[in-house]
Amino acid sequence: MRTVPRVACINDLSGFGRCSLTTALPVLSVMGVQVCPAPTAVLSMHTGFPQYTFLDLTDSLPDYFDSWARLDFDWIYSGFLGSLGQIDIVKRFFRAQKAKNPHCRILLDPVMGDEGRRYSTYTLELCDAMRELVAEADVITPNITEACLLTGSLYCGECLHDAEAVKLAGELMQLGCSAAVITGIVQENCIGNLTYIGGKAQYSAVHRTECLFSGTGDLFASVLCGALARGEQLADAVAIAGRFVSEATQYTLHMNTPAEEGVVFEPLLAGLGGYVK
Ligand code: PXL
């Protein structure tokens, strides 16, 4: 392993709202990981705001990845994609990197929606095509909405019993990934993540805050990626990410900021920096 692991982060840059690259860059850096962004789109704010600008960067991506052809990465972390055409481009990048370095691992956050709804830029075709990327991934981190979209299951809310969550994870595995982490599963006054790997499921939960902030999935996946890149086992990395998101959402609740402004994680980043294996 490199002293400073190298991660390619394929995600959008949203100018306001704490999500995607504005979350991944500081989190991975403070965890001692070199993060190399490949922007899929530039937005003035994330799509949860009533108005935003959206610059689709699909046409620039093939050359962008070509110019990286001589680089190799320890992990590829893929998040928000800006168009249907990006699926194929990203798939080719995954394959080229795996061919170059068999130890390269892929963390795919299939960012598509939340609370039973698709994000406004996510067409059904894009959701369908996302299954092709899941087949290439080592680890996927869908929330329940995304897990339902990927498996064609009916969304019945954020509460899932153990047996229902394990069944959903099993269906995700049939899409061809090596491990699945279903995020944001509510059970009584806890919220947790189900890790499914090697035929075994493990649910790790933390106390739940009453408010849903945007960008929690990006924060979770970014910390998870940092911990994995630093060599943690998947279940341990999930526990670390879950604890950090819980700490940050409790802090945000205390700060009383608008939910669409995301999780106020900046004052807590230094604590995450103490985490170096
Ligand atoms: O947090 C996921 C996300 C990422 N990127 C963009 C978004 C969202 C959620 O709304 O709009 C642009």
XYZ file of N, CA and C in Angstrom, residues 51-192:
426
model
N -33.706 26.301 -7.289
C -33.048 26.798 -8.509
C -31.563 26.496 -8.451
N -31.022 26.045 -9.572
C -29.574 25.784 -9.631
C -29.141 25.771 -11.083
N -27.864 26.039 -11.323
C -27.339 25.875 -12.677
C -26.705 24.486 -12.764
N -26.657 23.919 -13.961
C -26.153 22.554 -14.146
C -25.310 22.510 -15.416
N -24.029 22.306 -15.253
C -23.144 22.178 -16.412
C -22.753 20.705 -16.526
N -23.231 20.055 -17.559
C -22.974 18.625 -17.756
C -21.571 18.454 -18.368
N -20.717 17.681 -17.736
C -19.329 17.543 -18.219
C -19.078 16.217 -18.953
N -20.156 15.587 -19.423
C -20.012 14.285 -20.096
C -18.972 14.336 -21.220
N -19.051 15.380 -22.061
C -18.176 15.428 -23.242
C -16.699 15.536 -22.875
N -16.409 16.080 -21.700
C -14.996 16.248 -21.334
C -14.425 14.999 -20.644
N -15.297 14.101 -20.186
C -14.813 12.977 -19.370
C -13.890 11.989 -20.092
N -14.208 11.592 -21.359
C -13.307 10.620 -21.990
C -11.860 11.125 -22.071
N -11.656 12.380 -22.487
C -10.290 12.924 -22.567
C -9.671 13.050 -21.177
N -10.514 13.411 -20.233
C -10.057 13.557 -18.846
C -9.464 12.223 -18.365
N -10.231 11.131 -18.584
C -9.743 9.812 -18.157
C -8.560 9.356 -19.010
N -8.573 9.698 -20.309
C -7.435 9.322 -21.165
C -6.146 9.936 -20.632
N -6.247 11.172 -20.161
C -5.034 11.837 -19.671
C -4.545 11.210 -18.357
N -5.397 10.415 -17.732
C -5.028 9.688 -16.507
C -4.540 8.264 -16.814
N -4.425 7.925 -18.094
C -4.168 6.525 -18.471
C -2.901 5.963 -17.827
N -1.925 6.833 -17.563
C -0.677 6.305 -16.996
C -0.702 6.255 -15.469
N -1.754 6.809 -14.880
C -1.861 6.784 -13.413
C -2.539 5.493 -12.963
N -2.251 5.086 -11.740
C -3.074 4.010 -11.182
C -3.566 4.417 -9.802
N -4.701 3.859 -9.442
C -5.393 4.258 -8.220
C -5.609 3.050 -7.313
N -5.580 3.290 -6.011
C -5.857 2.206 -5.056
C -7.356 1.957 -4.956
N -8.109 3.056 -5.016
C -9.572 2.954 -4.987
C -10.145 3.928 -6.002
N -11.297 3.560 -6.554
C -12.101 4.510 -7.330
C -13.412 4.665 -6.565
N -13.760 5.886 -6.294
C -15.009 6.176 -5.573
C -15.900 6.960 -6.528
N -17.019 6.345 -6.911
C -17.905 6.969 -7.889
C -19.224 7.343 -7.223
N -19.670 8.584 -7.453
C -20.913 9.070 -6.841
C -21.893 9.574 -7.885
N -22.263 10.851 -7.788
C -23.295 11.432 -8.653
C -22.836 11.481 -10.111
N -23.631 10.879 -11.010
C -23.330 10.956 -12.437
C -24.328 11.901 -13.110
N -23.839 12.653 -14.110
C -24.631 13.742 -14.666
C -25.469 13.388 -15.872
N -25.230 12.223 -16.489
C -26.012 11.877 -17.678
C -25.896 10.381 -17.947
N -26.805 9.890 -18.780
C -26.798 8.479 -19.164
C -25.470 8.098 -19.838
N -24.949 9.012 -20.675
C -23.711 8.745 -21.413
C -22.517 8.507 -20.491
N -22.595 8.991 -19.265
C -21.453 8.835 -18.351
C -21.288 7.401 -17.853
N -22.369 6.618 -17.903
C -22.288 5.243 -17.391
C -21.210 4.465 -18.153
N -21.269 4.532 -19.475
C -20.333 3.782 -20.305
C -18.899 4.285 -20.127
N -18.756 5.603 -20.031
C -17.422 6.212 -19.882
C -16.804 5.770 -18.554
N -17.621 5.794 -17.511
C -17.130 5.410 -16.178
C -16.814 3.908 -16.154
N -17.661 3.110 -16.800
C -17.421 1.663 -16.849
C -16.075 1.374 -17.532
N -15.808 2.096 -18.617
C -14.530 1.884 -19.323
C -13.343 2.274 -18.432
N -13.518 3.361 -17.662
C -12.448 3.779 -16.740
C -12.227 2.703 -15.663
N -13.321 2.182 -15.098
C -13.197 1.101 -14.092
C -12.375 -0.053 -14.671
N -12.766 -0.475 -15.869
C -12.133 -1.671 -16.467
C -10.668 -1.421 -16.788
N -10.374 -0.227 -17.322
C -8.986 0.102 -17.662
C -8.129 0.116 -16.397
N -8.667 0.668 -15.317
C -7.896 0.747 -14.072
C -7.698 -0.631 -13.455
N -8.738 -1.475 -13.512
C -8.602 -2.843 -12.964
C -7.608 -3.660 -13.790
N -7.586 -3.409 -15.106
C -6.643 -4.135 -15.966
C -5.214 -3.712 -15.625
N -5.038 -2.456 -15.303
C -3.707 -1.917 -14.997
C -3.247 -2.353 -13.610
N -4.197 -2.364 -12.661
C -3.859 -2.683 -11.275
C -4.954 -3.582 -10.693
N -4.711 -4.901 -10.640
C -5.737 -5.835 -10.149
C -6.142 -5.560 -8.694
N -5.313 -4.801 -7.965
C -5.649 -4.491 -6.562
C -6.546 -3.260 -6.437
N -6.782 -2.582 -7.563
C -7.649 -1.405 -7.524
C -9.067 -1.850 -7.131
N -9.668 -1.139 -6.169
C -11.017 -1.476 -5.711
C -11.983 -0.353 -6.066
N -13.241 -0.740 -6.257
C -14.246 0.247 -6.677
C -15.342 0.372 -5.628
N -15.502 1.582 -5.121
C -16.619 1.907 -4.225
C -17.616 2.711 -5.042
N -18.795 2.136 -5.237
C -19.819 2.805 -6.048
C -20.972 3.234 -5.147
N -21.172 4.528 -5.052
C -22.361 5.036 -4.363
C -23.375 5.348 -5.463
N -24.408 4.518 -5.606
C -25.343 4.717 -6.730
C -26.332 5.844 -6.417
N -25.817 7.076 -6.429
C -26.608 8.259 -6.043
C -27.771 8.432 -7.033
N -28.981 8.220 -6.566
C -30.145 8.301 -7.461
C -31.342 8.977 -6.818
N -31.455 8.880 -5.489
C -32.625 9.466 -4.838
C -32.613 9.218 -3.346
N -33.683 9.643 -2.701
C -33.802 9.489 -1.247
C -35.271 9.606 -0.849
N -35.600 9.054 0.281
C -36.965 9.120 0.834
C -38.039 8.729 -0.198
N -37.722 7.734 -1.002
C -38.711 7.210 -1.949
C -38.796 7.978 -3.264
N -37.993 9.029 -3.410
C -38.078 9.838 -4.645
C -36.729 9.878 -5.364
N -36.798 9.944 -6.699
C -35.580 10.128 -7.488
C -35.158 11.585 -7.454
N -33.840 11.855 -7.492
C -33.376 13.242 -7.621
C -33.824 13.773 -8.976
N -34.005 15.100 -9.075
C -34.673 15.668 -10.260
C -33.915 15.412 -11.564
N -32.586 15.245 -11.516
C -31.842 15.014 -12.757
C -31.720 13.513 -13.080
N -32.227 12.653 -12.188
C -32.053 11.206 -12.387
C -33.242 10.589 -13.105
N -33.067 10.358 -14.406
C -34.134 9.751 -15.201
C -34.210 8.256 -14.868
N -35.315 7.639 -15.230
C -35.461 6.191 -15.013
C -34.413 5.417 -15.804
N -34.088 5.938 -17.021
C -33.072 5.266 -17.860
C -31.720 5.266 -17.147
N -31.408 6.383 -16.503
C -30.132 6.493 -15.782
C -30.114 5.521 -14.599
N -31.234 5.417 -13.917
C -31.323 4.463 -12.795
C -31.139 3.033 -13.300
N -31.779 2.724 -14.424
C -31.646 1.369 -14.989
C -30.190 1.075 -15.358
N -29.568 2.069 -15.994
C -28.184 1.870 -16.460
C -27.215 1.734 -15.283
N -27.573 2.308 -14.157
C -26.699 2.221 -12.979
C -26.416 0.768 -12.596
N -27.363 -0.126 -12.927
C -27.158 -1.558 -12.624
C -25.887 -2.088 -13.293
N -25.573 -1.546 -14.475
C -24.361 -1.997 -15.187
C -23.115 -1.663 -14.382
N -23.140 -0.518 -13.691
C -21.969 -0.141 -12.889
C -21.893 -0.958 -11.604
N -23.068 -1.293 -11.063
C -23.091 -2.108 -9.842
C -22.360 -3.426 -10.084
N -22.546 -3.977 -11.301
C -21.922 -5.264 -11.641
C -20.390 -5.184 -11.609
N -19.852 -3.983 -11.737
C -18.388 -3.802 -11.790
C -17.795 -3.504 -10.407
N -18.679 -3.231 -9.424
C -18.201 -2.644 -8.157
C -17.781 -3.689 -7.128
N -16.836 -3.305 -6.272
C -16.476 -4.146 -5.126
C -17.431 -3.887 -3.981
N -17.732 -2.613 -3.746
C -18.644 -2.241 -2.652
C -19.641 -1.224 -3.185
N -20.926 -1.419 -2.874
C -21.918 -0.397 -3.221
C -22.585 0.100 -1.929
N -23.038 1.363 -1.949
C -23.612 1.943 -0.733
C -24.962 2.629 -1.019
N -25.953 1.873 -1.484
C -27.253 2.508 -1.735
C -28.009 2.778 -0.435
N -28.816 3.846 -0.411
C -29.803 3.967 0.658
C -30.996 3.076 0.264
N -32.046 3.084 1.055
C -33.158 2.150 0.776
C -33.840 2.497 -0.549
N -34.017 3.804 -0.813
C -34.640 4.234 -2.069
C -33.843 3.690 -3.254
N -32.531 3.863 -3.195
C -31.659 3.432 -4.294
C -31.631 1.907 -4.414
N -31.636 1.220 -3.266
C -31.655 -0.257 -3.298
C -32.941 -0.731 -3.970
N -34.062 -0.038 -3.698
C -35.339 -0.427 -4.311
C -35.323 -0.134 -5.811
N -34.781 1.031 -6.195
C -34.703 1.371 -7.621
C -33.841 0.352 -8.365
N -32.738 -0.052 -7.750
C -31.817 -0.983 -8.418
C -32.411 -2.382 -8.552
N -33.184 -2.810 -7.559
C -33.680 -4.190 -7.561
C -35.122 -4.289 -8.066
N -35.735 -3.130 -8.343
C -37.133 -3.135 -8.782
C -38.080 -3.490 -7.643
N -37.658 -3.220 -6.392
C -38.515 -3.526 -5.235
C -39.397 -2.326 -4.913
N -40.488 -2.599 -4.231
C -41.410 -1.532 -3.832
C -40.832 -0.808 -2.613
N -40.787 0.533 -2.669
C -40.288 1.309 -1.530
C -41.419 1.459 -0.511
N -41.169 1.033 0.715
C -42.215 1.105 1.753
C -41.714 1.899 2.957
N -40.853 2.891 2.731
C -40.384 3.711 3.849
C -38.995 3.316 4.316
N -38.531 4.043 5.328
C -37.141 3.899 5.784
C -36.962 2.812 6.851
N -38.092 2.249 7.337
C -37.993 1.203 8.371
C -37.947 -0.167 7.702
N -36.941 -0.940 8.043
C -36.849 -2.310 7.523
C -36.487 -3.243 8.668
N -37.190 -4.371 8.773
C -36.784 -5.403 9.735
C -35.525 -6.085 9.191
N -34.819 -6.775 10.096
C -33.583 -7.461 9.690
C -33.798 -8.346 8.458
N -34.858 -9.150 8.492
C -35.075 -10.120 7.400
C -35.318 -9.395 6.069
N -36.061 -8.264 6.120
C -36.336 -7.510 4.889
C -35.040 -6.900 4.338
N -34.213 -6.374 5.243
C -32.959 -5.740 4.824
C -32.013 -6.779 4.210
N -31.953 -7.950 4.821
C -31.065 -9.009 4.314
C -31.544 -9.483 2.934
N -32.872 -9.572 2.781
C -33.430 -9.984 1.480
C -33.057 -8.962 0.395
N -33.207 -7.668 0.733
C -32.873 -6.607 -0.224
C -31.379 -6.650 -0.582
N -30.543 -6.880 0.428
C -29.093 -6.962 0.185
C -28.772 -8.145 -0.731
N -29.459 -9.263 -0.506
C -29.253 -10.453 -1.349
C -29.602 -10.159 -2.805
N -30.678 -9.394 -2.994
C -31.087 -9.031 -4.361
C -30.057 -8.097 -5.009
N -29.490 -7.204 -4.213
C -28.441 -6.307 -4.743
C -27.224 -7.118 -5.174
N -26.871 -8.121 -4.359
C -25.703 -8.953 -4.684
C -25.889 -9.681 -6.013
N -27.151 -9.996 -6.316
C -27.414 -10.688 -7.595
C -27.087 -9.806 -8.794
N -26.966 -8.494 -8.566
C -26.598 -7.590 -9.665
C -25.100 -7.685 -9.974
N -24.335 -8.362 -9.104
C -22.954 -8.660 -9.454
C -21.871 -7.939 -8.662
N -22.245 -7.168 -7.639
C -21.207 -6.508 -6.824
C -20.631 -7.527 -5.827
N -19.500 -7.171 -5.203
C -18.882 -8.111 -4.258
C -19.373 -7.906 -2.832
N -19.834 -6.694 -2.530
C -20.364 -6.399 -1.187
C -21.351 -5.253 -1.298
N -22.355 -5.270 -0.405
C -23.350 -4.189 -0.415
C -23.539 -3.651 0.990
N -23.625 -2.340 1.093
C -23.937 -1.702 2.378
C -25.207 -0.892 2.141
N -26.310 -1.310 2.762
C -27.554 -0.534 2.639
C -27.566 0.467 3.782
N -27.659 1.752 3.420
C -27.517 2.807 4.436
C -28.884 3.342 4.864
N -28.884 3.919 6.067
C -30.066 4.648 6.542
C -31.269 3.783 6.879
N -31.020 2.579 7.396
C -32.141 1.706 7.781
C -32.601 2.078 9.191
N -33.879 2.448 9.306
C -34.408 2.873 10.602
C -35.028 1.674 11.322
N -34.610 1.484 12.581
C -35.236 0.475 13.442
C -35.445 1.135 14.802
N -36.705 1.368 15.177
C -37.079 2.081 16.404
C -36.356 3.429 16.473
N -35.600 3.707 17.561
C -34.949 5.033 17.613
C -33.482 4.982 17.150
N -33.188 3.973 16.323
C -31.824 3.840 15.786
C -31.842 3.954 14.265
N -30.710 4.352 13.723
C -30.534 4.324 12.264
C -29.228 3.574 12.010
N -29.241 2.707 11.022
C -28.047 1.882 10.853
C -27.809 1.466 9.422
